[in-house]
PDB file of C-alpha atoms in Angstrom:
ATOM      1  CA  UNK C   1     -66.510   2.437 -20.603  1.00 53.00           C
ATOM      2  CA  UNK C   2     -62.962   3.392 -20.156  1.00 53.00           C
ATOM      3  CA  UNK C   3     -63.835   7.129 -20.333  1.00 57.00           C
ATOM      4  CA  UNK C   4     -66.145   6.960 -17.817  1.00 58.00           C
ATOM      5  CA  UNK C   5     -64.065   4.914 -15.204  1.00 58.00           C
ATOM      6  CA  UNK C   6     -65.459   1.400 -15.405  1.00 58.00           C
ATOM      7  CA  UNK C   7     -63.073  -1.203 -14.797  1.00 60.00           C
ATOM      8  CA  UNK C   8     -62.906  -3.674 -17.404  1.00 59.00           C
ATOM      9  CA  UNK C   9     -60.961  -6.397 -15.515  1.00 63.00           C
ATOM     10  CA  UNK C  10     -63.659  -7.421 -14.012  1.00 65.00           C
ATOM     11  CA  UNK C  11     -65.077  -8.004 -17.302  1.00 61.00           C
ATOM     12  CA  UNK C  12     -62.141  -9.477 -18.827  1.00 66.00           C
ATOM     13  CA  UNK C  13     -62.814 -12.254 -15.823  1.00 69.00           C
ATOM     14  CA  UNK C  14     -65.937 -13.052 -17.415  1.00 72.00           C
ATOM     15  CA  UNK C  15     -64.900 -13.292 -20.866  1.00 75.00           C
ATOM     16  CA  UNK C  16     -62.543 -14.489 -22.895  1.00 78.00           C
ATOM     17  CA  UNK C  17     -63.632 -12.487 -25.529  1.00 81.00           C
ATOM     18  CA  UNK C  18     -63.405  -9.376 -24.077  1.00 77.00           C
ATOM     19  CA  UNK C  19     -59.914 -10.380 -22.709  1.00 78.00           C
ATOM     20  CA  UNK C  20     -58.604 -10.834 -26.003  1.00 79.00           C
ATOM     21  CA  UNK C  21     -60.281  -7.458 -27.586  1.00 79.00           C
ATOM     22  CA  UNK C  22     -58.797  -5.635 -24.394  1.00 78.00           C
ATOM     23  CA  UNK C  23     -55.312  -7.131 -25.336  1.00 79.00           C
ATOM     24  CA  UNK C  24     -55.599  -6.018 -28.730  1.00 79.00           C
ATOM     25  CA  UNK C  25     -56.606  -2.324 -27.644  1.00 79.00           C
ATOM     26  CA  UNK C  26     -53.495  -2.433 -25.875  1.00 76.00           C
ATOM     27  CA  UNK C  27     -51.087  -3.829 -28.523  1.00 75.00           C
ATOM     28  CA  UNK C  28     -52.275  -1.140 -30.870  1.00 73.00           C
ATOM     29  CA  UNK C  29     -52.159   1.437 -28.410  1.00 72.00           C
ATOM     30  CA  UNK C  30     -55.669   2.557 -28.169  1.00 74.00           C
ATOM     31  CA  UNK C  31     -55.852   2.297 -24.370  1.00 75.00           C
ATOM     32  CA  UNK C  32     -52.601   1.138 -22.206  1.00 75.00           C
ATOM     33  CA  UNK C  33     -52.014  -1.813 -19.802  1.00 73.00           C
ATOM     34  CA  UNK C  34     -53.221   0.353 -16.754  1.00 75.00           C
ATOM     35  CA  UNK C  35     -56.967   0.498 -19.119  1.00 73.00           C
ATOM     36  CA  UNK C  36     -56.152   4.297 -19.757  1.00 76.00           C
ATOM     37  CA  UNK C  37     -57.171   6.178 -22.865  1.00 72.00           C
ATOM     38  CA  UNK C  38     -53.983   7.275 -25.427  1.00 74.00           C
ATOM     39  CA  UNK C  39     -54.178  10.192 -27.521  1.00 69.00           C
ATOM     40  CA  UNK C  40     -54.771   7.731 -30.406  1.00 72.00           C
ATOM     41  CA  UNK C  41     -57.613   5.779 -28.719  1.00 75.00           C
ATOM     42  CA  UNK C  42     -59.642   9.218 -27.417  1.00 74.00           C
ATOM     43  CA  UNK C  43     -59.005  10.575 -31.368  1.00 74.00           C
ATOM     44  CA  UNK C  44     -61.184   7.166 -32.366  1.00 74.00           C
ATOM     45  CA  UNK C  45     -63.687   7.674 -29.690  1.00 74.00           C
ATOM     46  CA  UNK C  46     -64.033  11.233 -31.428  1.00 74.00           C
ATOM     47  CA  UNK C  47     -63.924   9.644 -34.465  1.00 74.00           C
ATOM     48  CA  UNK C  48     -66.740   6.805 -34.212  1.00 74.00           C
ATOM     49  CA  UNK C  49     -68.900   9.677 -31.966  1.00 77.00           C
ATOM     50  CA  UNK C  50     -68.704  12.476 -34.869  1.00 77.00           C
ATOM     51  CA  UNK C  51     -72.246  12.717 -36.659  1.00 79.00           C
ATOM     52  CA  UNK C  52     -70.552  14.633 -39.480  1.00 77.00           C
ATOM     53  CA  UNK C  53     -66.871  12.683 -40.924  1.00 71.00           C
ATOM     54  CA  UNK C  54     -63.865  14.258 -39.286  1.00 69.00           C
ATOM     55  CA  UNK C  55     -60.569  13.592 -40.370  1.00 66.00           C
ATOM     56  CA  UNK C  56     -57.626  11.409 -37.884  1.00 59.00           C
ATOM     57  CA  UNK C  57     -54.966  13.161 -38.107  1.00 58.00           C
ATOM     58  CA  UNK C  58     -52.089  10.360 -36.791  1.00 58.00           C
ATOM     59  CA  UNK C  59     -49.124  12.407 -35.515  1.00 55.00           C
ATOM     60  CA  UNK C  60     -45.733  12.377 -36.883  1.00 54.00           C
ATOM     61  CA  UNK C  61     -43.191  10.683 -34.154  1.00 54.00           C
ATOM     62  CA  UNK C  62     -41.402  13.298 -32.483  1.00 61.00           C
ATOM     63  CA  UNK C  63     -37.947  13.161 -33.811  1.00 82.00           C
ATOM     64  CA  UNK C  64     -36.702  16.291 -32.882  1.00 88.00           C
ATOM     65  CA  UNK C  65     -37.370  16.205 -29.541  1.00 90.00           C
ATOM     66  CA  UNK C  66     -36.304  12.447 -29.372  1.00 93.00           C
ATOM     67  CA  UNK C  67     -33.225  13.683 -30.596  1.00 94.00           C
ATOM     68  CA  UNK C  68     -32.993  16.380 -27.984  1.00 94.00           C
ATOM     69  CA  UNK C  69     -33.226  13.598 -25.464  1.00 94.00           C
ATOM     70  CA  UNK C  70     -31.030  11.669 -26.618  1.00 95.00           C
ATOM     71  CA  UNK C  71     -28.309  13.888 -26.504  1.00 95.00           C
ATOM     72  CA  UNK C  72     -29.176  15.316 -22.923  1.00 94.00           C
ATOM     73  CA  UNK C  73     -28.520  11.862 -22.174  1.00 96.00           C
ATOM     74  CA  UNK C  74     -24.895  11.716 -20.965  1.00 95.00           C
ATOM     75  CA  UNK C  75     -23.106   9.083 -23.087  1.00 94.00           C
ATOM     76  CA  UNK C  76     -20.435   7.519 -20.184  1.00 94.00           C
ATOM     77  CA  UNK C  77     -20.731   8.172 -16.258  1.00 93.00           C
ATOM     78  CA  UNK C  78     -17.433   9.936 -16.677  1.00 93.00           C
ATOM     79  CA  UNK C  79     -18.176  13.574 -16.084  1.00 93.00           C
ATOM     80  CA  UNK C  80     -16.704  17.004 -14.674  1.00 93.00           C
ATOM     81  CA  UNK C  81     -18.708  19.292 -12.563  1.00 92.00           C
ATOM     82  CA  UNK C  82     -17.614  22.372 -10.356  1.00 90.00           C
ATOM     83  CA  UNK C  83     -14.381  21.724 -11.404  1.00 91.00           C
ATOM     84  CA  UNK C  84     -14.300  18.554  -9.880  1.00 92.00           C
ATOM     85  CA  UNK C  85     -13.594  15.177 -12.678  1.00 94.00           C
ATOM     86  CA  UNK C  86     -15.310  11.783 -11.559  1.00 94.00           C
ATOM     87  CA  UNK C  87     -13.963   8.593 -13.994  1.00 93.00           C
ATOM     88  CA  UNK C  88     -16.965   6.447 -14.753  1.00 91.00           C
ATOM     89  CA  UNK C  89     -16.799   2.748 -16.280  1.00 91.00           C
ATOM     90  CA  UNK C  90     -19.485   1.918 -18.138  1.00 92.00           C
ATOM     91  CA  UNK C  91     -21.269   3.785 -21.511  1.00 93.00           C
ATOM     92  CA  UNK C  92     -25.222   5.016 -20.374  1.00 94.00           C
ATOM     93  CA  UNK C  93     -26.498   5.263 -23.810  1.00 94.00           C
ATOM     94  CA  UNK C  94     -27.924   2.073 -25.385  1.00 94.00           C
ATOM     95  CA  UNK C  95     -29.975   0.876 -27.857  1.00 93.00           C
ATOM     96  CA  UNK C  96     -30.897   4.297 -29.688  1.00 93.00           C
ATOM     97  CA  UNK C  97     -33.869   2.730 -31.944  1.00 93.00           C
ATOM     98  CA  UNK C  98     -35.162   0.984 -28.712  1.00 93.00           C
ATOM     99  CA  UNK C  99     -35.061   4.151 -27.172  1.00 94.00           C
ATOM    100  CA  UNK C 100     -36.893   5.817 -29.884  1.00 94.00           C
ATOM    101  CA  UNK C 101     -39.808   3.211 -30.014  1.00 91.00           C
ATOM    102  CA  UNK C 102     -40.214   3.562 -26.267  1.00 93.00           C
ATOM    103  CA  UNK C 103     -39.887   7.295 -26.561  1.00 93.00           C
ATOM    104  CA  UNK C 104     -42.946   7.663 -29.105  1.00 90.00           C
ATOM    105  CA  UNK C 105     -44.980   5.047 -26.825  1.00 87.00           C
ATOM    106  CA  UNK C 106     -44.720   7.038 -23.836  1.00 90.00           C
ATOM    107  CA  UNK C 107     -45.446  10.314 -25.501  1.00 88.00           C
ATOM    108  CA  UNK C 108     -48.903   8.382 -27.274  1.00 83.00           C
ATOM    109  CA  UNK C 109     -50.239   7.528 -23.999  1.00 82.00           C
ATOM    110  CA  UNK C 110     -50.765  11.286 -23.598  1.00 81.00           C
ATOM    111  CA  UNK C 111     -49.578  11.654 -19.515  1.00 86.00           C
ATOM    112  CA  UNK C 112     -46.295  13.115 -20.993  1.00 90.00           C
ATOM    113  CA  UNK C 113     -44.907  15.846 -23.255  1.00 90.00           C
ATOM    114  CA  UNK C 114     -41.296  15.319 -24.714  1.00 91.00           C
ATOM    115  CA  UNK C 115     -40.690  18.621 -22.813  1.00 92.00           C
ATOM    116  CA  UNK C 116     -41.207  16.878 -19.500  1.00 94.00           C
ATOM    117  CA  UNK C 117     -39.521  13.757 -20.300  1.00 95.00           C
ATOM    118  CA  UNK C 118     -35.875  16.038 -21.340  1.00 94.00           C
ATOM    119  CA  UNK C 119     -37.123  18.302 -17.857  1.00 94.00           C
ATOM    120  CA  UNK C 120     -36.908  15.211 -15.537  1.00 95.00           C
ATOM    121  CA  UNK C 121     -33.695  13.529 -17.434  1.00 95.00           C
ATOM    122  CA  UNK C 122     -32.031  17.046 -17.089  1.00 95.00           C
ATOM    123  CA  UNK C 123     -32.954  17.217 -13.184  1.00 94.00           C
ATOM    124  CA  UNK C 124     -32.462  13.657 -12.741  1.00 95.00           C
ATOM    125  CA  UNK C 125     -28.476  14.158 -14.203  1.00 95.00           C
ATOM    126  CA  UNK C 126     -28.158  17.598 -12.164  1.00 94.00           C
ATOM    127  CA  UNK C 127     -29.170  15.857  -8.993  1.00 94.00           C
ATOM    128  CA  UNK C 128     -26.791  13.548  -9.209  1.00 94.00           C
ATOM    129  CA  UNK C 129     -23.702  15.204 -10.079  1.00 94.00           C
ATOM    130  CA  UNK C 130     -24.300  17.717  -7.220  1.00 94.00           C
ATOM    131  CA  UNK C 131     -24.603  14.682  -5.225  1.00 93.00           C
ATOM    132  CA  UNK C 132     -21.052  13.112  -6.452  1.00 93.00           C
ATOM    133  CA  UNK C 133     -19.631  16.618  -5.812  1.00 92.00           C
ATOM    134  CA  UNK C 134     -20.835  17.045  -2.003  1.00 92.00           C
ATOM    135  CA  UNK C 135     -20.466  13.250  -1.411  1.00 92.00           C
ATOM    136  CA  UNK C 136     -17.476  12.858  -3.541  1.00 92.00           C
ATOM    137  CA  UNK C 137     -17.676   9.733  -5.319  1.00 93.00           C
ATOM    138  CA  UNK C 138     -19.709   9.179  -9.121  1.00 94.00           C
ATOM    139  CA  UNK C 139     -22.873   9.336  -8.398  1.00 93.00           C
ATOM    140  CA  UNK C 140     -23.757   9.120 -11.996  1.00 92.00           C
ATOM    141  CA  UNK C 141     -22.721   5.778 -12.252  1.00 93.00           C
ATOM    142  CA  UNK C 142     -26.287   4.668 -10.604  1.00 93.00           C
ATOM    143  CA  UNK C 143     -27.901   6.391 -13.421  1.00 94.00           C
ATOM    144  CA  UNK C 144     -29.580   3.738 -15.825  1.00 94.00           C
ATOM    145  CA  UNK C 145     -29.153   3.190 -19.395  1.00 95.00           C
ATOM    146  CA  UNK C 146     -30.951   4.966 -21.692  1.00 95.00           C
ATOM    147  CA  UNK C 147     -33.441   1.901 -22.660  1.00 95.00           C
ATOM    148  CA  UNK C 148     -33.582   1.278 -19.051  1.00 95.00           C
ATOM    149  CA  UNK C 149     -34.460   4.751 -18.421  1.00 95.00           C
ATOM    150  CA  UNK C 150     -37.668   4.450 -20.441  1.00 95.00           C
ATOM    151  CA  UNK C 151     -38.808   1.245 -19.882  1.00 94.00           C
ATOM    152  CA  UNK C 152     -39.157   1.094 -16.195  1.00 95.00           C
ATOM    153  CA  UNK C 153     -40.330   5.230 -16.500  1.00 94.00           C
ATOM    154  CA  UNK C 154     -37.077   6.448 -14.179  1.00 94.00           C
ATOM    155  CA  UNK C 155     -38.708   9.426 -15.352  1.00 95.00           C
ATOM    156  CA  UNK C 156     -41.718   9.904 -13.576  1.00 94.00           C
ATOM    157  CA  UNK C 157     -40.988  10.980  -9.888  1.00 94.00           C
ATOM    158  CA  UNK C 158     -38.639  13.506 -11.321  1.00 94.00           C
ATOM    159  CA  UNK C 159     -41.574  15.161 -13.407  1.00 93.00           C
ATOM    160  CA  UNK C 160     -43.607  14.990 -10.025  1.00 93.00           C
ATOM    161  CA  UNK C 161     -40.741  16.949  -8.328  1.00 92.00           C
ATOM    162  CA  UNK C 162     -40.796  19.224 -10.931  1.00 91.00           C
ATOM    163  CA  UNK C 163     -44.462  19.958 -11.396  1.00 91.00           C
ATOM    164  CA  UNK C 164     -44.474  20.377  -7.342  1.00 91.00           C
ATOM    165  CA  UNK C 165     -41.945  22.934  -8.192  1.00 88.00           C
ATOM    166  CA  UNK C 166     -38.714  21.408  -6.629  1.00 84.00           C
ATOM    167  CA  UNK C 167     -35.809  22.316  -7.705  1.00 83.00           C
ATOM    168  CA  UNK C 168     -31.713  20.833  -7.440  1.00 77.00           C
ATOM    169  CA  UNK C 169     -30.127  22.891  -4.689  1.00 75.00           C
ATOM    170  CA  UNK C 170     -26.421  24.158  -6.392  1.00 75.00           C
ATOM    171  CA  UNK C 171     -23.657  23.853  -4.360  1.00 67.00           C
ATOM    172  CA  UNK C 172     -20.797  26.695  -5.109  1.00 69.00           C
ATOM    173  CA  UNK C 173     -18.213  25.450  -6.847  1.00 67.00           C
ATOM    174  CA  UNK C 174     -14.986  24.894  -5.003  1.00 60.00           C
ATOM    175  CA  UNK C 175     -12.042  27.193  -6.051  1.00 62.00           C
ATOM    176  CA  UNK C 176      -9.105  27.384  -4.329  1.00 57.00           C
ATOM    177  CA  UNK C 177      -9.730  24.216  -1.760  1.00 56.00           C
ATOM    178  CA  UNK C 178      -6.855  21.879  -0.147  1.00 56.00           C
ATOM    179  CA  UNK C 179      -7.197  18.436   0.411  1.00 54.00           C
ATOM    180  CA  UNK C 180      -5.873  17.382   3.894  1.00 52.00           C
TER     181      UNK C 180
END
């Protein structure tokens, strides 16, 4: 039903039942809250259609590339760029295992690679120190948290920008300049 586009709320308005076996598709992450197929969930389908027995392969969590995110995450909003230092406050990295678990979650729903995920966090942190440089004030200091980050998916209209193939317009970097 989900495969082919039926929606299942209505059903769920009906039942009870069927409310309670949609929840638990969704707590262990066969289909997500939006009724969308995960990797895991379409692998079952496969599964349970199969005449002759295939084998589920579950996927290992992605550790490396977690960690790859994790450290293209900048740590504090204190930062140089162009030559130009900006003092920050506040530590952006939080809650690493949280991070992780959310990490792995978003990647099982199947709408994004790990590559996009460090793609958009890279543009997202370009964009904004260019920004602090032409503006000249931190601009990284309205960057989330890491946990943050992932759980409201901060993410997402930067991997739209990047699949529509924008890109962060550099400004030079200032040599040389007086302040009057």
């Amino acid at each position: 039903m989900i495969e082919e586009g039926i929606s299942v709320i209505e059903l769920c308005s009906s039942s009870a039942k069927i409310c309670n076996m949609m929840q638990t598709l969704v707590r262990k992450g066969l289909i997500t809250k939006e009724n969308k197929l995960t990797i895991q969930g379409a692998d079952l389908l496969k599964f349970m259609e199969a005449e002759q027995p295939i084998k589920i392969v579950k996927t290992a969590p992605a550790n490396v590339q977690f960690e790859e995110w994790w450290k293209a995450f900048p740590g504090t909003d204190t930062f140089t760029h162009k030559g130009v230092k900006f003092d920050g406050s506040r530590s952006l990295r939080k809650d690493k295992e949280g991070c992780k678990l959310k990490f792995d979650k978003i990647l099982e729903e199947g709408e994004y690679t790990a590559a996009e995920l460090i793609a958009a966090l890279n543009y997202d942190v370009l964009q904004k120190k260019e920004n602090s440089v032409k503006q000249k004030s931190n601009r990284l200091t309205y960057l989330q948290n890491s946990f943050t980050y992932l759980h409201q998916r901060s993410f997402e209209p930067f991997i739209e920008l990047i699949k529509q193939g924008e890109t962060v317009q550099e400004a030079p970097k200032i040599e040389g300049g007086t302040d009057i």
